[in-house]
C-alpha positions as a printed Julia matrix, in Angstrom:
690×3 Matrix{Float64}:
 185.67  101.87  -68.02
 184.5   104.06  -65.16
 186.05  104.81  -61.79
 183.92  105.95  -58.87
 184.94  107.16  -55.43
 182.39  107.09  -52.63
 182.1   108.18  -49.05
 183.84  111.53  -48.84
 182.69  113.24  -45.68
 182.46  117.0   -45.91
 183.4   119.57  -43.32
 180.92  122.43  -43.09
 182.38  125.8   -42.18
 180.32  128.48  -40.48
 181.42  131.38  -42.65
 178.09  133.08  -43.27
 175.89  135.39  -41.29
 172.81  137.54  -41.71
 171.99  139.68  -44.74
 172.86  142.92  -42.96
 176.31  141.42  -42.5
 176.8   140.57  -46.15
 180.27  142.08  -45.8
 181.34  139.21  -43.56
 179.79  136.56  -45.8
 181.41  137.96  -48.91
 184.79  138.64  -47.32
 185.06  135.17  -45.83
 184.14  133.35  -49.03
 186.26  135.55  -51.31
 189.25  135.35  -48.98
 188.83  131.57  -48.75
 189.05  131.25  -52.55
 191.72  133.91  -52.99
 194.0   132.52  -50.27
 193.76  129.03  -51.76
 194.79  130.26  -55.18
 197.6   132.31  -53.66
 198.84  129.3   -51.71
 199.57  127.49  -54.97
 201.92  130.16  -56.32
 203.23  133.16  -54.42
 204.18  135.12  -57.52
 203.44  133.93  -61.02
 203.03  135.34  -64.5
 199.51  135.21  -65.9
 198.73  133.16  -68.98
 199.81  134.67  -72.28
 196.21  135.41  -73.21
 195.84  137.55  -70.12
 199.06  139.55  -70.18
 199.9   142.45  -72.47
 202.81  144.15  -70.73
 204.34  144.85  -67.34
 204.66  148.31  -65.87
 206.01  149.53  -62.58
 202.71  150.11  -60.78
 202.06  148.49  -57.42
 199.13  148.59  -55.01
 199.7   148.1   -51.29
 197.3   147.81  -48.41
 199.04  149.75  -45.65
 197.87  149.8   -42.06
 198.17  153.23  -40.52
 197.23  155.1   -43.65
 199.08  157.82  -45.51
 201.83  158.41  -42.96
 203.06  154.83  -43.14
 202.68  154.79  -46.93
 204.96  157.84  -47.2
 207.53  156.18  -44.93
 207.54  152.99  -47.03
 207.97  155.03  -50.21
 210.94  156.87  -48.76
 212.59  153.69  -47.47
 212.11  151.7   -50.68
 212.83  154.55  -53.09
 209.61  154.06  -55.06
 207.15  156.84  -55.72
 203.89  157.09  -53.81
 201.44  158.29  -56.47
 198.09  158.49  -54.66
 195.44  156.59  -52.76
 193.27  154.12  -54.66
 189.96  155.86  -55.31
 187.13  154.64  -53.14
 189.15  152.47  -50.74
 190.69  152.96  -47.31
 194.39  152.26  -46.75
 195.09  151.27  -50.37
 197.87  153.17  -52.14
 199.37  153.28  -55.64
 203.17  153.14  -55.85
 205.27  153.33  -59.0
 208.8   152.33  -59.92
 210.43  153.12  -63.24
 212.33  150.3   -64.98
 215.15  150.9   -67.43
 216.19  147.43  -68.57
 213.94  144.52  -69.46
 216.06  141.9   -67.69
 216.53  144.04  -64.62
 212.81  144.8   -64.58
 211.87  141.13  -64.43
 214.3   140.52  -61.6
 213.21  143.65  -59.76
 209.55  142.64  -59.73
 210.16  139.55  -57.61
 212.71  141.25  -55.37
 210.53  144.29  -54.77
 207.5   142.1   -54.05
 209.37  140.26  -51.3
 210.8   143.49  -49.91
 207.45  145.28  -49.72
 205.65  142.26  -48.29
 208.19  142.1   -45.46
 206.89  145.33  -43.9
 204.81  144.52  -40.84
 202.28  147.26  -41.62
 201.74  146.02  -45.19
 198.8   143.63  -45.37
 199.27  142.7   -49.02
 201.13  143.73  -52.17
 200.05  143.43  -55.8
 202.0   144.26  -58.93
 199.63  145.7   -61.55
 199.73  143.98  -64.92
 197.84  145.16  -67.94
 194.7   143.15  -68.67
 193.2   142.46  -72.07
 189.49  143.31  -72.1
 187.03  143.03  -74.98
 183.78  144.86  -75.63
 180.96  142.43  -76.24
 179.55  143.95  -79.4
 179.83  142.62  -82.95
 181.15  144.3   -86.07
 179.1   144.09  -89.22
 177.02  146.55  -91.15
 173.46  146.18  -92.34
 170.33  148.32  -92.39
 167.2   147.64  -90.39
 163.81  147.77  -92.07
 161.41  150.1   -90.25
 157.89  149.02  -89.38
 154.74  151.11  -89.37
 154.48  151.15  -85.57
 154.39  154.63  -84.02
 153.89  155.61  -80.39
 156.58  158.22  -79.75
 157.85  160.87  -82.14
 161.45  159.64  -81.86
 162.61  158.56  -85.34
 164.06  155.19  -84.25
 160.99  154.2   -82.25
 159.44  152.21  -85.12
 162.53  149.96  -85.34
 162.96  149.47  -81.6
 161.47  146.0   -81.87
 163.24  144.94  -78.67
 161.1   147.41  -76.7
 157.73  146.74  -78.3
 156.16  143.83  -80.16
 152.73  144.67  -81.52
 151.62  141.32  -82.9
 148.34  139.96  -81.56
 149.88  137.25  -79.37
 152.74  139.42  -78.05
 154.44  136.1   -77.29
 157.91  137.51  -77.86
 157.38  140.84  -76.13
 159.51  141.77  -73.12
 156.5   143.93  -72.14
 158.54  147.06  -71.49
 155.71  149.29  -72.71
 153.35  147.49  -70.31
 155.79  148.19  -67.47
 155.71  151.9   -68.34
 151.94  151.61  -68.09
 152.36  150.81  -64.39
 153.73  154.34  -64.0
 157.48  153.7   -63.85
 160.12  155.07  -66.2
 163.3   154.89  -64.08
 162.93  158.27  -62.42
 165.38  158.76  -59.56
 167.55  155.76  -60.51
 171.2   156.18  -61.6
 172.69  153.69  -64.07
 176.45  153.86  -64.63
 177.92  152.57  -67.9
 181.41  151.12  -67.34
 182.93  151.27  -70.8
 184.98  153.33  -73.29
 183.18  156.55  -72.34
 179.78  158.15  -72.8
 179.13  161.05  -75.18
 177.03  162.88  -72.61
 176.65  165.93  -74.87
 174.51  163.86  -77.22
 171.14  165.6   -77.43
 169.27  162.37  -76.64
 171.37  161.72  -73.52
 172.28  165.17  -72.15
 169.02  165.79  -70.2
 169.52  162.5   -68.31
 173.27  162.78  -67.74
 174.51  162.58  -64.13
 177.99  164.18  -63.94
 178.44  163.54  -60.21
 178.52  159.77  -60.8
 180.82  159.95  -63.84
 184.59  159.87  -64.29
 187.35  159.29  -66.84
 189.77  156.78  -65.32
 191.81  156.57  -68.53
 192.36  160.33  -68.64
 192.15  160.93  -64.88
 189.53  163.68  -65.09
 185.78  164.02  -64.4
 184.67  164.0   -68.06
 183.99  160.52  -69.55
 183.62  161.76  -73.14
 185.14  159.13  -75.48
 187.95  159.83  -77.91
 186.73  160.78  -81.37
 188.66  158.11  -83.24
 185.73  155.97  -84.38
 186.6   153.07  -82.08
 184.92  154.27  -78.91
 181.18  154.26  -79.61
 180.4   151.26  -77.45
 179.6   153.01  -74.16
 177.46  155.68  -75.82
 175.41  152.98  -77.53
 174.9   151.12  -74.25
 173.9   154.36  -72.5
 171.26  155.12  -75.11
 169.57  151.76  -74.64
 169.01  152.63  -71.0
 168.16  156.32  -71.0
 167.46  157.9   -74.39
 164.99  160.73  -73.76
 161.45  160.02  -74.93
 159.38  162.19  -77.28
 162.11  164.65  -78.23
 162.26  163.71  -81.92
 165.84  162.46  -81.54
 167.02  158.86  -82.01
 164.9   156.52  -79.87
 163.41  155.78  -76.46
 165.4   154.29  -73.58
 164.06  151.38  -71.55
 164.22  153.64  -68.48
 163.89  156.95  -70.3
 163.65  159.04  -67.12
 166.61  157.4   -65.37
 169.89  159.22  -64.9
 172.85  157.91  -66.87
 176.5   158.08  -65.77
 179.66  157.06  -67.57
 182.99  155.71  -66.39
 185.62  155.75  -69.13
 187.92  152.81  -68.4
 188.29  150.64  -71.54
 190.25  153.12  -73.7
 193.72  152.73  -72.25
 195.86  150.53  -70.04
 193.57  148.35  -67.92
 194.79  146.97  -64.6
 193.22  145.37  -61.57
 193.5   148.69  -59.76
 191.64  150.51  -62.54
 188.89  147.88  -62.57
 188.54  148.1   -58.8
 188.13  151.87  -58.99
 185.63  151.6   -61.85
 183.48  148.97  -60.13
 183.08  151.15  -57.06
 183.21  154.6   -58.7
 180.82  156.96  -56.91
 179.08  153.94  -55.39
 177.14  156.22  -53.04
 175.31  157.67  -56.06
 174.94  154.66  -58.36
 172.1   152.13  -58.25
 173.12  149.95  -61.2
 176.43  149.37  -62.98
 176.19  147.98  -66.51
 179.26  146.2   -67.91
 179.28  144.93  -71.5
 182.87  143.7   -71.52
 185.1   141.07  -69.96
 188.12  138.84  -70.49
 188.83  137.65  -74.02
 186.02  135.54  -75.49
 188.59  133.44  -77.33
 187.67  129.99  -76.05
 190.93  129.58  -74.14
 190.98  132.23  -71.4
 190.17  131.48  -67.76
 190.21  134.66  -65.71
 188.56  135.98  -62.57
 188.43  139.51  -61.17
 191.64  140.39  -59.37
 191.83  141.31  -55.73
 190.98  144.98  -56.3
 188.2   144.33  -58.8
 186.7   141.85  -56.32
 186.96  144.42  -53.55
 185.25  146.98  -55.77
 182.29  144.68  -56.39
 182.09  143.73  -52.72
 182.08  147.38  -51.75
 179.07  147.95  -53.98
 177.31  144.84  -52.69
 177.85  145.63  -49.03
 177.53  149.44  -49.01
 175.7   150.43  -52.18
 172.13  151.71  -52.11
 172.27  152.23  -48.34
 173.26  148.64  -47.66
 170.8   147.02  -50.07
 173.55  146.39  -52.61
 174.41  147.93  -55.95
 173.25  145.88  -58.95
 176.03  144.71  -61.28
 174.61  143.77  -64.7
 177.06  141.81  -66.86
 177.04  140.64  -70.47
 177.6   136.88  -70.48
 180.04  136.85  -73.42
 180.43  136.58  -77.19
 182.62  133.48  -77.5
 179.98  131.13  -78.85
 181.59  130.82  -82.28
 184.73  129.36  -80.66
 182.77  127.23  -78.17
 183.73  129.37  -75.2
 182.05  128.74  -71.85
 180.95  131.65  -69.67
 181.77  129.64  -66.54
 185.41  130.4   -67.38
 184.66  134.14  -67.08
 184.89  135.07  -63.41
 183.0   138.33  -63.97
 179.92  136.92  -65.7
 179.73  133.89  -63.38
 180.18  135.76  -60.1
 177.34  135.28  -57.64
 177.29  139.08  -57.24
 176.63  139.85  -60.91
 173.39  139.75  -62.87
 174.52  137.74  -65.9
 172.55  138.35  -69.11
 172.54  136.33  -72.33
 171.07  137.21  -75.72
 168.24  136.04  -77.95
 167.67  137.02  -81.57
 164.46  138.7   -82.72
 162.99  135.31  -83.66
 163.78  133.85  -80.24
 166.72  131.78  -81.45
 170.07  131.44  -79.72
 172.62  133.72  -81.46
 175.77  132.26  -82.97
 177.99  134.44  -80.75
 176.36  133.74  -77.37
 177.9   131.42  -74.78
 176.31  128.63  -72.77
 176.83  127.99  -69.06
 174.8   127.35  -65.88
 175.64  130.73  -64.31
 173.54  132.74  -66.8
 170.58  134.27  -64.99
 168.33  135.65  -67.71
 168.08  136.87  -71.31
 167.12  139.98  -73.27
 167.01  140.62  -76.99
 169.94  141.54  -79.22
 171.19  140.8   -82.71
 171.12  137.34  -84.23
 172.15  136.24  -87.7
 172.59  138.59  -90.63
 168.89  138.38  -91.5
 167.67  139.51  -88.09
 167.55  143.08  -86.87
 169.99  144.65  -84.45
 169.43  147.21  -81.7
 168.66  150.9   -82.29
 170.3   153.42  -79.97
 172.45  156.56  -79.74
 175.84  156.9   -81.39
 178.64  159.4   -80.83
 178.56  162.93  -82.31
 174.78  163.28  -82.0
 174.22  160.4   -84.39
 171.85  157.44  -84.12
 172.45  153.82  -85.06
 170.55  150.61  -85.71
 173.76  148.55  -85.53
 174.27  147.76  -81.84
 174.74  144.05  -81.26
 176.02  141.11  -79.21
 175.55  140.48  -75.51
 176.82  144.05  -75.17
 173.36  145.18  -76.22
 171.54  142.75  -73.92
 173.03  143.9   -70.61
 171.86  147.56  -70.83
 168.3   146.44  -71.62
 168.34  144.38  -68.43
 169.78  147.35  -66.53
 166.91  149.51  -67.79
 164.29  146.98  -66.68
 165.89  146.75  -63.24
 165.82  150.56  -63.03
 162.05  150.47  -63.53
 161.7   147.98  -60.67
 163.96  149.97  -58.34
 161.85  153.05  -58.94
 158.76  151.0   -58.05
 160.41  149.57  -54.93
 163.68  151.13  -53.72
 163.88  148.55  -50.91
 164.78  145.7   -53.25
 168.18  144.19  -52.4
 170.68  142.84  -54.91
 169.43  139.35  -54.07
 165.79  140.35  -54.45
 166.62  141.49  -57.98
 168.13  138.09  -58.77
 165.13  136.27  -57.29
 162.8   138.46  -59.35
 164.67  137.46  -62.51
 164.36  133.78  -61.62
 160.67  134.14  -60.8
 159.52  136.35  -63.69
 161.74  135.42  -66.66
 159.7   133.63  -69.3
 161.02  130.59  -71.25
 158.08  130.52  -73.7
 159.34  133.08  -76.27
 162.65  131.21  -76.49
 161.32  127.66  -76.27
 161.86  125.64  -79.45
 163.0   122.24  -78.21
 162.84  120.2   -75.03
 166.57  119.6   -75.47
 167.44  123.2   -74.57
 165.57  123.31  -71.27
 165.5   121.46  -67.97
 163.25  121.26  -64.92
 165.09  121.25  -61.6
 164.08  119.73  -58.28
 162.21  122.88  -57.27
 160.11  122.84  -60.44
 161.95  125.73  -62.11
 162.62  125.64  -65.86
 166.14  126.7   -66.83
 168.57  126.6   -69.76
 172.33  126.78  -70.38
 171.57  129.15  -73.26
 169.0   131.51  -71.77
 169.08  131.12  -67.98
 165.52  131.23  -66.63
 164.14  132.78  -69.8
 163.38  136.13  -71.44
 162.98  139.07  -69.08
 159.36  140.14  -68.65
 159.53  143.8   -67.64
 155.87  144.01  -66.71
 156.0   141.09  -64.27
 159.44  142.14  -63.02
 158.05  145.55  -62.05
 154.57  144.43  -61.0
 155.84  141.76  -58.63
 158.8   143.88  -57.57
 156.51  146.67  -56.4
 155.08  144.57  -53.54
 158.0   142.18  -53.18
 158.84  140.9   -49.71
 162.59  140.88  -49.11
 164.11  137.41  -49.25
 165.37  135.89  -45.97
 168.87  136.29  -44.6
 171.77  135.42  -46.86
 173.71  132.33  -45.81
 176.76  130.54  -47.18
 178.02  127.09  -46.24
 181.37  125.69  -47.38
 181.9   121.93  -47.37
 185.56  120.96  -47.53
 187.37  117.64  -47.57
 190.62  117.81  -45.57
 191.26  114.1   -46.16
 190.77  114.31  -49.91
 192.82  111.79  -51.88
 193.92  112.86  -55.34
 192.03  111.32  -58.27
 193.34  110.63  -61.75
 191.6   112.02  -64.82
 192.03  110.17  -68.1
 190.32  109.65  -71.43
 190.13  105.96  -70.51
 187.5   106.49  -67.81
 185.18  109.03  -66.22
 186.2   110.11  -62.73
 183.15  110.24  -60.47
 183.31  111.57  -56.92
 180.32  111.19  -54.63
 180.15  113.21  -51.43
 177.66  114.4   -48.88
 176.87  117.67  -47.16
 174.48  118.4   -44.33
 174.26  122.02  -45.58
 175.44  123.24  -42.16
 172.33  121.81  -40.49
 171.91  123.08  -36.95
 174.36  125.94  -37.43
 173.52  129.6   -37.84
 174.13  129.32  -41.58
 171.97  126.27  -42.25
 170.75  126.28  -45.86
 167.46  124.7   -46.89
 166.74  126.69  -50.06
 169.51  127.04  -52.61
 170.48  130.05  -54.66
 173.99  129.76  -56.12
 176.19  126.68  -55.98
 179.95  126.82  -56.48
 182.0   123.67  -57.01
 185.57  124.78  -56.33
 188.03  122.56  -58.17
 191.81  122.3   -58.1
 192.73  120.28  -61.18
 196.02  119.8   -63.01
 195.61  118.74  -66.63
 197.72  118.46  -69.76
 195.07  120.08  -71.97
 192.49  122.06  -70.03
 190.08  122.36  -72.95
 189.47  118.6   -72.96
 187.74  118.7   -69.57
 184.0   118.5   -69.02
 182.46  118.71  -65.54
 178.99  117.68  -64.37
 177.39  118.05  -60.95
 174.37  116.04  -59.73
 172.41  117.45  -56.78
 170.7   115.37  -54.06
 167.39  115.8   -55.89
 168.91  114.41  -59.08
 169.38  117.62  -61.07
 172.32  117.1   -63.41
 174.17  120.3   -64.32
 176.97  120.7   -66.82
 179.45  122.97  -65.08
 181.91  123.04  -67.98
 181.84  121.88  -71.56
 184.97  121.1   -73.62
 186.66  124.11  -75.22
 188.59  122.96  -78.32
 190.76  126.09  -78.5
 191.95  125.82  -74.89
 195.27  123.97  -75.18
 196.62  125.29  -71.87
 198.24  122.93  -69.38
 197.55  125.37  -66.53
 194.49  123.47  -65.28
 192.03  125.02  -62.84
 193.45  126.19  -59.52
 190.63  126.51  -56.98
 188.31  127.76  -59.7
 184.67  128.22  -58.59
 182.35  126.71  -61.2
 179.05  128.49  -60.57
 175.57  127.13  -61.18
 172.06  128.52  -60.78
 170.38  125.37  -62.07
 169.56  123.99  -58.61
 167.95  127.27  -57.46
 165.25  126.57  -54.86
 166.33  122.99  -54.12
 167.3   121.59  -50.72
 171.07  120.97  -50.84
 171.21  118.43  -48.02
 172.32  114.96  -49.06
 174.52  113.22  -51.61
 176.14  115.1   -54.48
 178.03  113.65  -57.41
 180.83  115.28  -59.41
 181.67  113.78  -62.8
 184.93  114.79  -64.5
 185.36  113.68  -68.1
 188.49  113.91  -70.24
 187.1   114.12  -73.78
 190.4   113.57  -75.59
 190.58  110.78  -78.16
 192.98  107.88  -78.51
 194.93  109.67  -81.23
 195.74  112.55  -78.89
 195.15  111.41  -75.3
 195.56  113.66  -72.27
 195.41  113.16  -68.52
 195.35  115.03  -65.26
 194.81  114.96  -61.52
 192.03  116.27  -59.29
 193.95  117.65  -56.32
 190.98  118.8   -54.26
 187.4   120.0   -54.4
 185.05  121.9   -52.13
 181.4   122.87  -52.36
 180.14  126.33  -51.43
 176.39  126.72  -51.34
 174.43  129.94  -50.93
 170.83  130.46  -49.97
 168.48  130.75  -47.02
 167.35  128.82  -43.99
 163.76  130.02  -44.26
 161.63  129.68  -47.36
 161.33  132.91  -49.38
 157.75  134.12  -49.22
 157.2   134.03  -52.99
 157.88  130.27  -53.0
 154.41  129.94  -51.48
 153.0   130.45  -54.98
 154.4   128.06  -57.55
 155.87  129.65  -60.66
 153.46  129.09  -63.53
 154.48  128.29  -67.1
 152.53  128.59  -70.34
 153.28  127.74  -73.98
 156.01  125.22  -73.17
 155.79  121.43  -73.01
 156.17  121.08  -69.25
 155.13  117.41  -69.32
 157.9   116.57  -71.78
 160.41  118.45  -69.64
 159.29  116.57  -66.53
 159.58  113.23  -68.32
 163.07  114.19  -69.45
 163.98  115.04  -65.87
 162.59  111.77  -64.53
 164.79  109.8   -66.93
 167.87  111.83  -65.98
 167.23  111.4   -62.25
 166.7   107.64  -62.52
 169.84  107.31  -64.61
 171.96  109.29  -62.16
 170.74  107.49  -59.04
 170.87  104.05  -60.68
 174.51  104.58  -61.47
 175.35  105.71  -57.93
 173.45  102.82  -56.35
 175.06  100.3   -58.71
 178.48  101.12  -57.27
 177.39  101.72  -53.68
 179.09   98.56  -52.45
 182.45  100.29  -52.6
 183.18  101.25  -49.04
 184.32  104.71  -47.99
 187.56  105.3   -46.11
 187.45  104.47  -42.4
 185.21  106.93  -40.61
 187.34  107.18  -37.48
 190.39  108.12  -39.52
 188.46  110.77  -41.38
 186.92  112.12  -38.2
 190.36  112.49  -36.72
 191.52  114.5   -39.71
 188.33  116.53  -39.83
 188.54  117.57  -36.2
 192.16  118.62  -36.59
 191.52  120.58  -39.77
 188.24  122.02  -38.52
 189.98  123.98  -35.8
 192.61  125.34  -38.19
 190.32  126.06  -41.12
 187.52  127.76  -39.22
 190.05  129.93  -37.4
 191.76  130.85  -40.68
 188.47  131.58  -42.44
 186.99  133.72  -39.7
 190.29  135.51  -39.22
 190.35  136.52  -42.88
 186.63  137.19  -43.06
 186.68  139.71  -40.23
 190.02  141.36  -41.03
 189.05  143.85  -43.74
């Protein structure tokens, strides 16, 4: 049995403006999502998988600056510790707790008390977050080859940098990119991790102390603790910027780039700490590389907190003289437990450059996650019979044991550094477009089942994004790249939305339309990111699967079932992000399909409380769209035939049920006009307030 609901009329909100005003676009959208989540629960404990312990740290946004912060501290008898690094009018307060029961009661009371101050914009209690490094732990030895180009001892086994077979089919063409004359000179890459051993002889010449800091130890030196558990950041740093031809370890992808380190994973991690890390010395940093995230346990759903989001937005709006800092993010290592990277709000953010992994033979690694927000892929470890990544290790050592998506993100950061040296005018969105346009599916193509063609003719995969990064094309095209048109965002909401049941007895299908803000200043004709924002209550969240069909017929799986996710917390205004309709025209009829995959022996059910669609893109066609992206060594005809079948199937099903009438238009229009005034005012008010 299937249930279908037709005729939902969307309300388009003008919340986006030109690229130079990215601050307003980002603020409005983020505040829209954040305020909706906050409206559900004023003060709630996080899920067990997210919480480690409570401490007495609070962050307040105080109008009037330090003077008012001091007054509030005196009146509330809590200690004002300092300002939050990198932000205006944000302050850290601390209260000591003596009894567990009193502490729990005090948190709620103090929250209400602090929020009551008229000069306090918002209050957040800082809870410890559990974060995992996205490397793997096993030991094996790599077999060296006979290849030699540099005198660095690990160069022969740096297969991820060079492939010297005759076809070079699997080569990321990093050496070819160097041949264009670019090695990362003048670019600063910051490794956000457990520290960087900057005294390592293969890193020291490229170390940038001015962009580095130890947030765990509160000092300028990000050197990791020598306990054997904090090698991760040093390994990531080496992939980017090991010095070439010095007879030590290996050669970095951007071996003349400057490398910085922010030590932030070796201690208590809070939203405040993440916010500081993600904007640390943003005036000096071109690229942040993050090979960590929420637990890849197949049951966690977690987004950046308010301060982490503000940190990223600060980099996007102010970094690189307004062109935007690049945030490279490892997509996650939860593949073995069927995790989905669309449940990781860091990897699936529209502001991050999400990178997946491929093994040396081009296969999809057992640890990697699938989702439609993955942008591109670089090499890393695979199974036990494939080689890992060679790089620096702590204490002046070298290693051939770096692995996981942790190893993929720094390679991407190095390639981006080459392109930024070639063209410093590239914006954060140009870098994403370059990845879409130059990533190559061919080295990773083994089956038509893993790849799809969208309505704009782009080939994309849940496993690998748009393909394997091609450093040569990324740099060559980036050198003469014309900046993409102004950044627009259009939110389509449904004020008259009627709740829909979700059950294993039927698929819930919601069909709705958007005009993509046609005729408004933020009209979108060419898609980039799509976010389906869903508010769903469900007895067992892991049973849910979500699909979205675009007006051109592209069917995207937004979420696959996660067997280990037994939570009844549902999804509260969670933005499921997709890149799979990149380049399409969003105007027309969309279809959301929500499937409860539970069986009769253990049925579950839920309710869809509301949905909204936020689309991002441009009014004008990006100039590079004038030349169609070309593909070689893949079966494009088979992919197109597969698409044709999927499109016909999707539209046939919609048309079959099209006799079901929508709710009365006049009633909806009445609701829409009433809500339009309130919602637009609320959105613009929040978007312009920071």
